mmCIF file with all atom_site columns, C-alpha atoms in Angstrom:
data_model
loop_
_atom_site.group_PDB
_atom_site.id
_atom_site.type_symbol
_atom_site.label_atom_id
_atom_site.label_alt_id
_atom_site.label_comp_id
_atom_site.label_asym_id
_atom_site.label_entity_id
_atom_site.label_seq_id
_atom_site.pdbx_PDB_ins_code
_atom_site.Cartn_x
_atom_site.Cartn_y
_atom_site.Cartn_z
_atom_site.occupancy
_atom_site.B_iso_or_equiv
_atom_site.pdbx_formal_charge
_atom_site.auth_seq_id
_atom_site.auth_comp_id
_atom_site.auth_asym_id
_atom_site.auth_atom_id
_atom_site.pdbx_PDB_model_num
ATOM 1   C CA . MET A 1 1   ? 25.144  -10.399 -7.113  1.00 57.00 ? 1   MET A CA 1
ATOM 2   C CA . GLU A 1 2   ? 23.620  -11.424 -10.449 1.00 62.00 ? 2   GLU A CA 1
ATOM 3   C CA . ALA A 1 3   ? 21.683  -14.299 -8.882  1.00 83.00 ? 3   ALA A CA 1
ATOM 4   C CA . VAL A 1 4   ? 20.449  -12.452 -5.798  1.00 90.00 ? 4   VAL A CA 1
ATOM 5   C CA . THR A 1 5   ? 16.715  -13.019 -5.380  1.00 94.00 ? 5   THR A CA 1
ATOM 6   C CA . PHE A 1 6   ? 14.033  -10.480 -4.630  1.00 95.00 ? 6   PHE A CA 1
ATOM 7   C CA . GLY A 1 7   ? 13.273  -12.291 -1.381  1.00 96.00 ? 7   GLY A CA 1
ATOM 8   C CA . GLU A 1 8   ? 16.908  -12.142 -0.250  1.00 95.00 ? 8   GLU A CA 1
ATOM 9   C CA . ILE A 1 9   ? 17.121  -8.414  -0.928  1.00 95.00 ? 9   ILE A CA 1
ATOM 10  C CA . PHE A 1 10  ? 13.819  -7.795  0.841   1.00 95.00 ? 10  PHE A CA 1
ATOM 11  C CA . LYS A 1 11  ? 14.534  -9.933  3.921   1.00 96.00 ? 11  LYS A CA 1
ATOM 12  C CA . ASP A 1 12  ? 18.275  -9.344  4.349   1.00 95.00 ? 12  ASP A CA 1
ATOM 13  C CA . GLU A 1 13  ? 18.711  -5.753  3.197   1.00 94.00 ? 13  GLU A CA 1
ATOM 14  C CA . TYR A 1 14  ? 15.583  -3.689  2.579   1.00 94.00 ? 14  TYR A CA 1
ATOM 15  C CA . PHE A 1 15  ? 13.336  -4.809  5.434   1.00 94.00 ? 15  PHE A CA 1
ATOM 16  C CA . PRO A 1 16  ? 15.864  -4.443  8.299   1.00 94.00 ? 16  PRO A CA 1
ATOM 17  C CA . ASP A 1 17  ? 16.585  -0.910  7.068   1.00 91.00 ? 17  ASP A CA 1
ATOM 18  C CA . THR A 1 18  ? 12.863  -0.169  6.723   1.00 89.00 ? 18  THR A CA 1
ATOM 19  C CA . LYS A 1 19  ? 12.203  -1.198  10.311  1.00 90.00 ? 19  LYS A CA 1
ATOM 20  C CA . GLN A 1 20  ? 14.665  1.474   11.416  1.00 91.00 ? 20  GLN A CA 1
ATOM 21  C CA . ARG A 1 21  ? 13.291  4.268   9.227   1.00 91.00 ? 21  ARG A CA 1
ATOM 22  C CA . LYS A 1 22  ? 9.530   3.726   8.992   1.00 90.00 ? 22  LYS A CA 1
ATOM 23  C CA . THR A 1 23  ? 6.699   3.592   11.480  1.00 91.00 ? 23  THR A CA 1
ATOM 24  C CA . LEU A 1 24  ? 5.546   0.289   12.940  1.00 91.00 ? 24  LEU A CA 1
ATOM 25  C CA . ARG A 1 25  ? 2.360   0.457   10.890  1.00 91.00 ? 25  ARG A CA 1
ATOM 26  C CA . ALA A 1 26  ? 4.218   1.110   7.626   1.00 92.00 ? 26  ALA A CA 1
ATOM 27  C CA . TRP A 1 27  ? 6.745   -1.697  7.973   1.00 90.00 ? 27  TRP A CA 1
ATOM 28  C CA . ALA A 1 28  ? 4.117   -4.129  9.248   1.00 93.00 ? 28  ALA A CA 1
ATOM 29  C CA . THR A 1 29  ? 2.021   -3.394  6.147   1.00 95.00 ? 29  THR A CA 1
ATOM 30  C CA . GLU A 1 30  ? 5.031   -3.886  3.883   1.00 95.00 ? 30  GLU A CA 1
ATOM 31  C CA . ASP A 1 31  ? 5.912   -7.172  5.596   1.00 96.00 ? 31  ASP A CA 1
ATOM 32  C CA . SER A 1 32  ? 2.340   -8.395  5.162   1.00 96.00 ? 32  SER A CA 1
ATOM 33  C CA . LEU A 1 33  ? 2.198   -7.381  1.491   1.00 97.00 ? 33  LEU A CA 1
ATOM 34  C CA . PHE A 1 34  ? 5.483   -9.142  0.866   1.00 96.00 ? 34  PHE A CA 1
ATOM 35  C CA . LYS A 1 35  ? 4.464   -12.385 2.567   1.00 97.00 ? 35  LYS A CA 1
ATOM 36  C CA . LEU A 1 36  ? 0.944   -12.586 1.141   1.00 96.00 ? 36  LEU A CA 1
ATOM 37  C CA . TRP A 1 37  ? 1.266   -11.242 -2.395  1.00 97.00 ? 37  TRP A CA 1
ATOM 38  C CA . ILE A 1 38  ? 4.825   -10.557 -3.512  1.00 97.00 ? 38  ILE A CA 1
ATOM 39  C CA . GLU A 1 39  ? 6.877   -13.465 -2.164  1.00 97.00 ? 39  GLU A CA 1
ATOM 40  C CA . PRO A 1 40  ? 4.703   -16.196 -3.751  1.00 97.00 ? 40  PRO A CA 1
ATOM 41  C CA . VAL A 1 41  ? 5.210   -14.643 -7.196  1.00 96.00 ? 41  VAL A CA 1
ATOM 42  C CA . ILE A 1 42  ? 8.757   -13.227 -7.202  1.00 96.00 ? 42  ILE A CA 1
ATOM 43  C CA . GLY A 1 43  ? 10.322  -14.073 -3.842  1.00 96.00 ? 43  GLY A CA 1
ATOM 44  C CA . ASP A 1 44  ? 12.612  -16.767 -5.249  1.00 96.00 ? 44  ASP A CA 1
ATOM 45  C CA . ARG A 1 45  ? 13.368  -15.037 -8.558  1.00 95.00 ? 45  ARG A CA 1
ATOM 46  C CA . ALA A 1 46  ? 16.623  -13.263 -9.279  1.00 94.00 ? 46  ALA A CA 1
ATOM 47  C CA . LEU A 1 47  ? 16.070  -9.531  -9.688  1.00 92.00 ? 47  LEU A CA 1
ATOM 48  C CA . LYS A 1 48  ? 17.423  -9.702  -13.243 1.00 92.00 ? 48  LYS A CA 1
ATOM 49  C CA . ASP A 1 49  ? 14.782  -12.329 -14.128 1.00 94.00 ? 49  ASP A CA 1
ATOM 50  C CA . ILE A 1 50  ? 11.750  -10.387 -12.915 1.00 93.00 ? 50  ILE A CA 1
ATOM 51  C CA . ALA A 1 51  ? 9.674   -9.094  -15.820 1.00 92.00 ? 51  ALA A CA 1
ATOM 52  C CA . PRO A 1 52  ? 6.534   -6.960  -16.138 1.00 92.00 ? 52  PRO A CA 1
ATOM 53  C CA . ILE A 1 53  ? 4.472   -10.160 -16.436 1.00 93.00 ? 53  ILE A CA 1
ATOM 54  C CA . HIS A 1 54  ? 5.374   -11.002 -12.833 1.00 95.00 ? 54  HIS A CA 1
ATOM 55  C CA . LEU A 1 55  ? 4.221   -7.606  -11.615 1.00 94.00 ? 55  LEU A CA 1
ATOM 56  C CA . GLN A 1 56  ? 1.009   -8.014  -13.572 1.00 93.00 ? 56  GLN A CA 1
ATOM 57  C CA . LYS A 1 57  ? 0.506   -11.393 -11.868 1.00 95.00 ? 57  LYS A CA 1
ATOM 58  C CA . ILE A 1 58  ? 0.852   -9.770  -8.433  1.00 95.00 ? 58  ILE A CA 1
ATOM 59  C CA . ARG A 1 59  ? -1.686  -7.145  -9.481  1.00 93.00 ? 59  ARG A CA 1
ATOM 60  C CA . LYS A 1 60  ? -4.103  -9.750  -10.892 1.00 94.00 ? 60  LYS A CA 1
ATOM 61  C CA . ASN A 1 61  ? -3.846  -11.992 -7.824  1.00 96.00 ? 61  ASN A CA 1
ATOM 62  C CA . MET A 1 62  ? -4.677  -9.077  -5.557  1.00 95.00 ? 62  MET A CA 1
ATOM 63  C CA . GLU A 1 63  ? -7.516  -7.822  -7.733  1.00 92.00 ? 63  GLU A CA 1
ATOM 64  C CA . ASP A 1 64  ? -8.994  -11.323 -8.010  1.00 94.00 ? 64  ASP A CA 1
ATOM 65  C CA . ALA A 1 65  ? -8.920  -11.565 -4.210  1.00 95.00 ? 65  ALA A CA 1
ATOM 66  C CA . GLY A 1 66  ? -10.875 -8.309  -3.985  1.00 90.00 ? 66  GLY A CA 1
ATOM 67  C CA . ARG A 1 67  ? -8.055  -6.183  -2.571  1.00 91.00 ? 67  ARG A CA 1
ATOM 68  C CA . ALA A 1 68  ? -8.546  -2.423  -2.703  1.00 88.00 ? 68  ALA A CA 1
ATOM 69  C CA . ALA A 1 69  ? -6.869  -0.398  -5.434  1.00 88.00 ? 69  ALA A CA 1
ATOM 70  C CA . ARG A 1 70  ? -4.776  1.342   -2.780  1.00 89.00 ? 70  ARG A CA 1
ATOM 71  C CA . SER A 1 71  ? -3.435  -2.011  -1.530  1.00 92.00 ? 71  SER A CA 1
ATOM 72  C CA . VAL A 1 72  ? -2.549  -3.147  -5.049  1.00 93.00 ? 72  VAL A CA 1
ATOM 73  C CA . ASN A 1 73  ? -0.736  0.118   -5.729  1.00 92.00 ? 73  ASN A CA 1
ATOM 74  C CA . TYR A 1 74  ? 1.057   -0.131  -2.388  1.00 94.00 ? 74  TYR A CA 1
ATOM 75  C CA . ALA A 1 75  ? 2.321   -3.631  -3.260  1.00 95.00 ? 75  ALA A CA 1
ATOM 76  C CA . LEU A 1 76  ? 3.583   -2.517  -6.679  1.00 94.00 ? 76  LEU A CA 1
ATOM 77  C CA . SER A 1 77  ? 5.217   0.531   -5.105  1.00 93.00 ? 77  SER A CA 1
ATOM 78  C CA . LEU A 1 78  ? 6.900   -1.726  -2.569  1.00 96.00 ? 78  LEU A CA 1
ATOM 79  C CA . VAL A 1 79  ? 8.406   -3.819  -5.366  1.00 95.00 ? 79  VAL A CA 1
ATOM 80  C CA . ARG A 1 80  ? 9.693   -0.617  -6.980  1.00 93.00 ? 80  ARG A CA 1
ATOM 81  C CA . GLN A 1 81  ? 11.140  0.573   -3.656  1.00 94.00 ? 81  GLN A CA 1
ATOM 82  C CA . VAL A 1 82  ? 13.028  -2.699  -3.198  1.00 95.00 ? 82  VAL A CA 1
ATOM 83  C CA . PHE A 1 83  ? 14.464  -2.476  -6.728  1.00 94.00 ? 83  PHE A CA 1
ATOM 84  C CA . ASN A 1 84  ? 15.490  1.147   -6.112  1.00 93.00 ? 84  ASN A CA 1
ATOM 85  C CA . TYR A 1 85  ? 17.011  0.207   -2.753  1.00 94.00 ? 85  TYR A CA 1
ATOM 86  C CA . ALA A 1 86  ? 19.030  -2.596  -4.383  1.00 93.00 ? 86  ALA A CA 1
ATOM 87  C CA . ARG A 1 87  ? 20.227  -0.277  -7.165  1.00 93.00 ? 87  ARG A CA 1
ATOM 88  C CA . ASP A 1 88  ? 21.087  2.593   -4.812  1.00 93.00 ? 88  ASP A CA 1
ATOM 89  C CA . ASN A 1 89  ? 23.107  0.272   -2.564  1.00 93.00 ? 89  ASN A CA 1
ATOM 90  C CA . GLY A 1 90  ? 25.056  -1.422  -5.359  1.00 91.00 ? 90  GLY A CA 1
ATOM 91  C CA . LEU A 1 91  ? 23.175  -4.715  -5.098  1.00 90.00 ? 91  LEU A CA 1
ATOM 92  C CA . TYR A 1 92  ? 21.584  -4.529  -8.561  1.00 90.00 ? 92  TYR A CA 1
ATOM 93  C CA . ALA A 1 93  ? 22.474  -2.562  -11.669 1.00 89.00 ? 93  ALA A CA 1
ATOM 94  C CA . GLY A 1 94  ? 19.189  -2.568  -13.590 1.00 84.00 ? 94  GLY A CA 1
ATOM 95  C CA . GLU A 1 95  ? 15.878  -0.764  -13.396 1.00 82.00 ? 95  GLU A CA 1
ATOM 96  C CA . TRP A 1 96  ? 12.656  -2.082  -11.956 1.00 82.00 ? 96  TRP A CA 1
ATOM 97  C CA . PRO A 1 97  ? 10.574  -4.027  -14.501 1.00 85.00 ? 97  PRO A CA 1
ATOM 98  C CA . GLY A 1 98  ? 7.692   -1.561  -14.412 1.00 81.00 ? 98  GLY A CA 1
ATOM 99  C CA . SER A 1 99  ? 9.798   1.380   -15.554 1.00 75.00 ? 99  SER A CA 1
ATOM 100 C CA . ASN A 1 100 ? 8.689   1.047   -19.178 1.00 70.00 ? 100 ASN A CA 1
ATOM 101 C CA . LYS A 1 101 ? 5.008   1.639   -18.267 1.00 72.00 ? 101 LYS A CA 1
ATOM 102 C CA . ALA A 1 102 ? 4.198   -2.028  -18.926 1.00 69.00 ? 102 ALA A CA 1
ATOM 103 C CA . VAL A 1 103 ? 2.614   -2.217  -15.476 1.00 73.00 ? 103 VAL A CA 1
ATOM 104 C CA . LYS A 1 104 ? 0.072   0.454   -14.694 1.00 73.00 ? 104 LYS A CA 1
ATOM 105 C CA . MET A 1 105 ? -1.093  1.380   -11.258 1.00 73.00 ? 105 MET A CA 1
ATOM 106 C CA . VAL A 1 106 ? -4.730  0.669   -10.481 1.00 72.00 ? 106 VAL A CA 1
ATOM 107 C CA . LYS A 1 107 ? -7.000  3.657   -10.826 1.00 72.00 ? 107 LYS A CA 1
ATOM 108 C CA . ARG A 1 108 ? -8.843  4.399   -7.629  1.00 67.00 ? 108 ARG A CA 1
ATOM 109 C CA . ASP A 1 109 ? -12.468 5.378   -7.574  1.00 64.00 ? 109 ASP A CA 1
ATOM 110 C CA . ASN A 1 110 ? -12.684 7.972   -4.842  1.00 57.00 ? 110 ASN A CA 1
ATOM 111 C CA . ARG A 1 111 ? -16.198 9.068   -5.637  1.00 63.00 ? 111 ARG A CA 1
ATOM 112 C CA . ARG A 1 112 ? -18.403 9.451   -2.638  1.00 64.00 ? 112 ARG A CA 1
ATOM 113 C CA . MET A 1 113 ? -20.979 6.692   -2.608  1.00 71.00 ? 113 MET A CA 1
ATOM 114 C CA . ARG A 1 114 ? -23.611 8.507   -0.608  1.00 78.00 ? 114 ARG A CA 1
ATOM 115 C CA . PHE A 1 115 ? -24.134 11.348  1.826   1.00 81.00 ? 115 PHE A CA 1
ATOM 116 C CA . LEU A 1 116 ? -25.934 11.257  5.138   1.00 85.00 ? 116 LEU A CA 1
ATOM 117 C CA . THR A 1 117 ? -29.323 12.905  4.974   1.00 89.00 ? 117 THR A CA 1
ATOM 118 C CA . ARG A 1 118 ? -30.006 15.718  7.438   1.00 91.00 ? 118 ARG A CA 1
ATOM 119 C CA . GLN A 1 119 ? -32.165 13.317  9.449   1.00 94.00 ? 119 GLN A CA 1
ATOM 120 C CA . GLU A 1 120 ? -29.425 10.646  9.532   1.00 92.00 ? 120 GLU A CA 1
ATOM 121 C CA . ALA A 1 121 ? -26.820 13.214  10.581  1.00 91.00 ? 121 ALA A CA 1
ATOM 122 C CA . ALA A 1 122 ? -29.101 14.547  13.327  1.00 93.00 ? 122 ALA A CA 1
ATOM 123 C CA . ALA A 1 123 ? -29.788 11.021  14.620  1.00 94.00 ? 123 ALA A CA 1
ATOM 124 C CA . LEU A 1 124 ? -26.071 10.204  14.594  1.00 92.00 ? 124 LEU A CA 1
ATOM 125 C CA . LEU A 1 125 ? -25.194 13.387  16.464  1.00 93.00 ? 125 LEU A CA 1
ATOM 126 C CA . ALA A 1 126 ? -27.936 12.824  19.040  1.00 94.00 ? 126 ALA A CA 1
ATOM 127 C CA . ALA A 1 127 ? -26.762 9.266   19.708  1.00 94.00 ? 127 ALA A CA 1
ATOM 128 C CA . LEU A 1 128 ? -23.142 10.379  20.004  1.00 92.00 ? 128 LEU A CA 1
ATOM 129 C CA . LYS A 1 129 ? -24.000 13.261  22.312  1.00 93.00 ? 129 LYS A CA 1
ATOM 130 C CA . ALA A 1 130 ? -25.590 10.799  24.726  1.00 94.00 ? 130 ALA A CA 1
ATOM 131 C CA . LYS A 1 131 ? -22.347 8.770   24.731  1.00 92.00 ? 131 LYS A CA 1
ATOM 132 C CA . SER A 1 132 ? -19.577 11.378  24.534  1.00 92.00 ? 132 SER A CA 1
ATOM 133 C CA . GLN A 1 133 ? -19.551 15.126  24.028  1.00 93.00 ? 133 GLN A CA 1
ATOM 134 C CA . ASP A 1 134 ? -16.017 14.952  22.564  1.00 91.00 ? 134 ASP A CA 1
ATOM 135 C CA . VAL A 1 135 ? -16.953 12.355  19.950  1.00 91.00 ? 135 VAL A CA 1
ATOM 136 C CA . HIS A 1 136 ? -20.104 14.363  19.158  1.00 92.00 ? 136 HIS A CA 1
ATOM 137 C CA . ASP A 1 137 ? -18.034 17.512  18.603  1.00 91.00 ? 137 ASP A CA 1
ATOM 138 C CA . MET A 1 138 ? -15.466 15.700  16.437  1.00 90.00 ? 138 MET A CA 1
ATOM 139 C CA . THR A 1 139 ? -18.246 14.191  14.336  1.00 90.00 ? 139 THR A CA 1
ATOM 140 C CA . LEU A 1 140 ? -19.959 17.562  13.977  1.00 90.00 ? 140 LEU A CA 1
ATOM 141 C CA . LEU A 1 141 ? -16.673 19.076  12.786  1.00 89.00 ? 141 LEU A CA 1
ATOM 142 C CA . SER A 1 142 ? -16.193 16.199  10.365  1.00 88.00 ? 142 SER A CA 1
ATOM 143 C CA . LEU A 1 143 ? -19.699 16.536  8.953   1.00 88.00 ? 143 LEU A CA 1
ATOM 144 C CA . TYR A 1 144 ? -19.358 20.270  8.329   1.00 85.00 ? 144 TYR A CA 1
ATOM 145 C CA . CYS A 1 145 ? -15.745 20.313  7.141   1.00 87.00 ? 145 CYS A CA 1
ATOM 146 C CA . GLY A 1 146 ? -15.425 16.941  5.418   1.00 81.00 ? 146 GLY A CA 1
ATOM 147 C CA . LEU A 1 147 ? -12.467 15.954  7.574   1.00 80.00 ? 147 LEU A CA 1
ATOM 148 C CA . ARG A 1 148 ? -11.276 12.421  8.175   1.00 78.00 ? 148 ARG A CA 1
ATOM 149 C CA . ALA A 1 149 ? -10.762 11.175  11.709  1.00 74.00 ? 149 ALA A CA 1
ATOM 150 C CA . GLY A 1 150 ? -6.982  11.605  11.482  1.00 77.00 ? 150 GLY A CA 1
ATOM 151 C CA . GLU A 1 151 ? -7.376  15.176  10.271  1.00 81.00 ? 151 GLU A CA 1
ATOM 152 C CA . ILE A 1 152 ? -9.595  16.318  13.111  1.00 78.00 ? 152 ILE A CA 1
#
């Protein structure tokens, strides 16, 4: 098991289990992150040979491509989950390379960029009311309560 690669663990062990336990959206996102960002950097590396520099490369590649902070953090978390999965199932004895704080998660800027003016909100509500009373009511609730669509 010393030479087992990250890609082998992901494809043969972690991902089949994930498809059974997680929602379609969650495992599809993880599959996409693996194929686009993780596999090119560490897919063919043995787990024991993966170092913080490799995780930093994944982060840099994603940031350079303009990926959102949440996506970068998700990819790094996925790498950690695979390492933990391998350790918990006796496939790897070490820790994940980011455990020594050498790789920091990206800080997200959740500040609101702008608010709708009263006139913009009124125009939006009027246009929605003409289309759908339900959508109008959901939007009105969202505007007054600050709820996201999934929370309504």
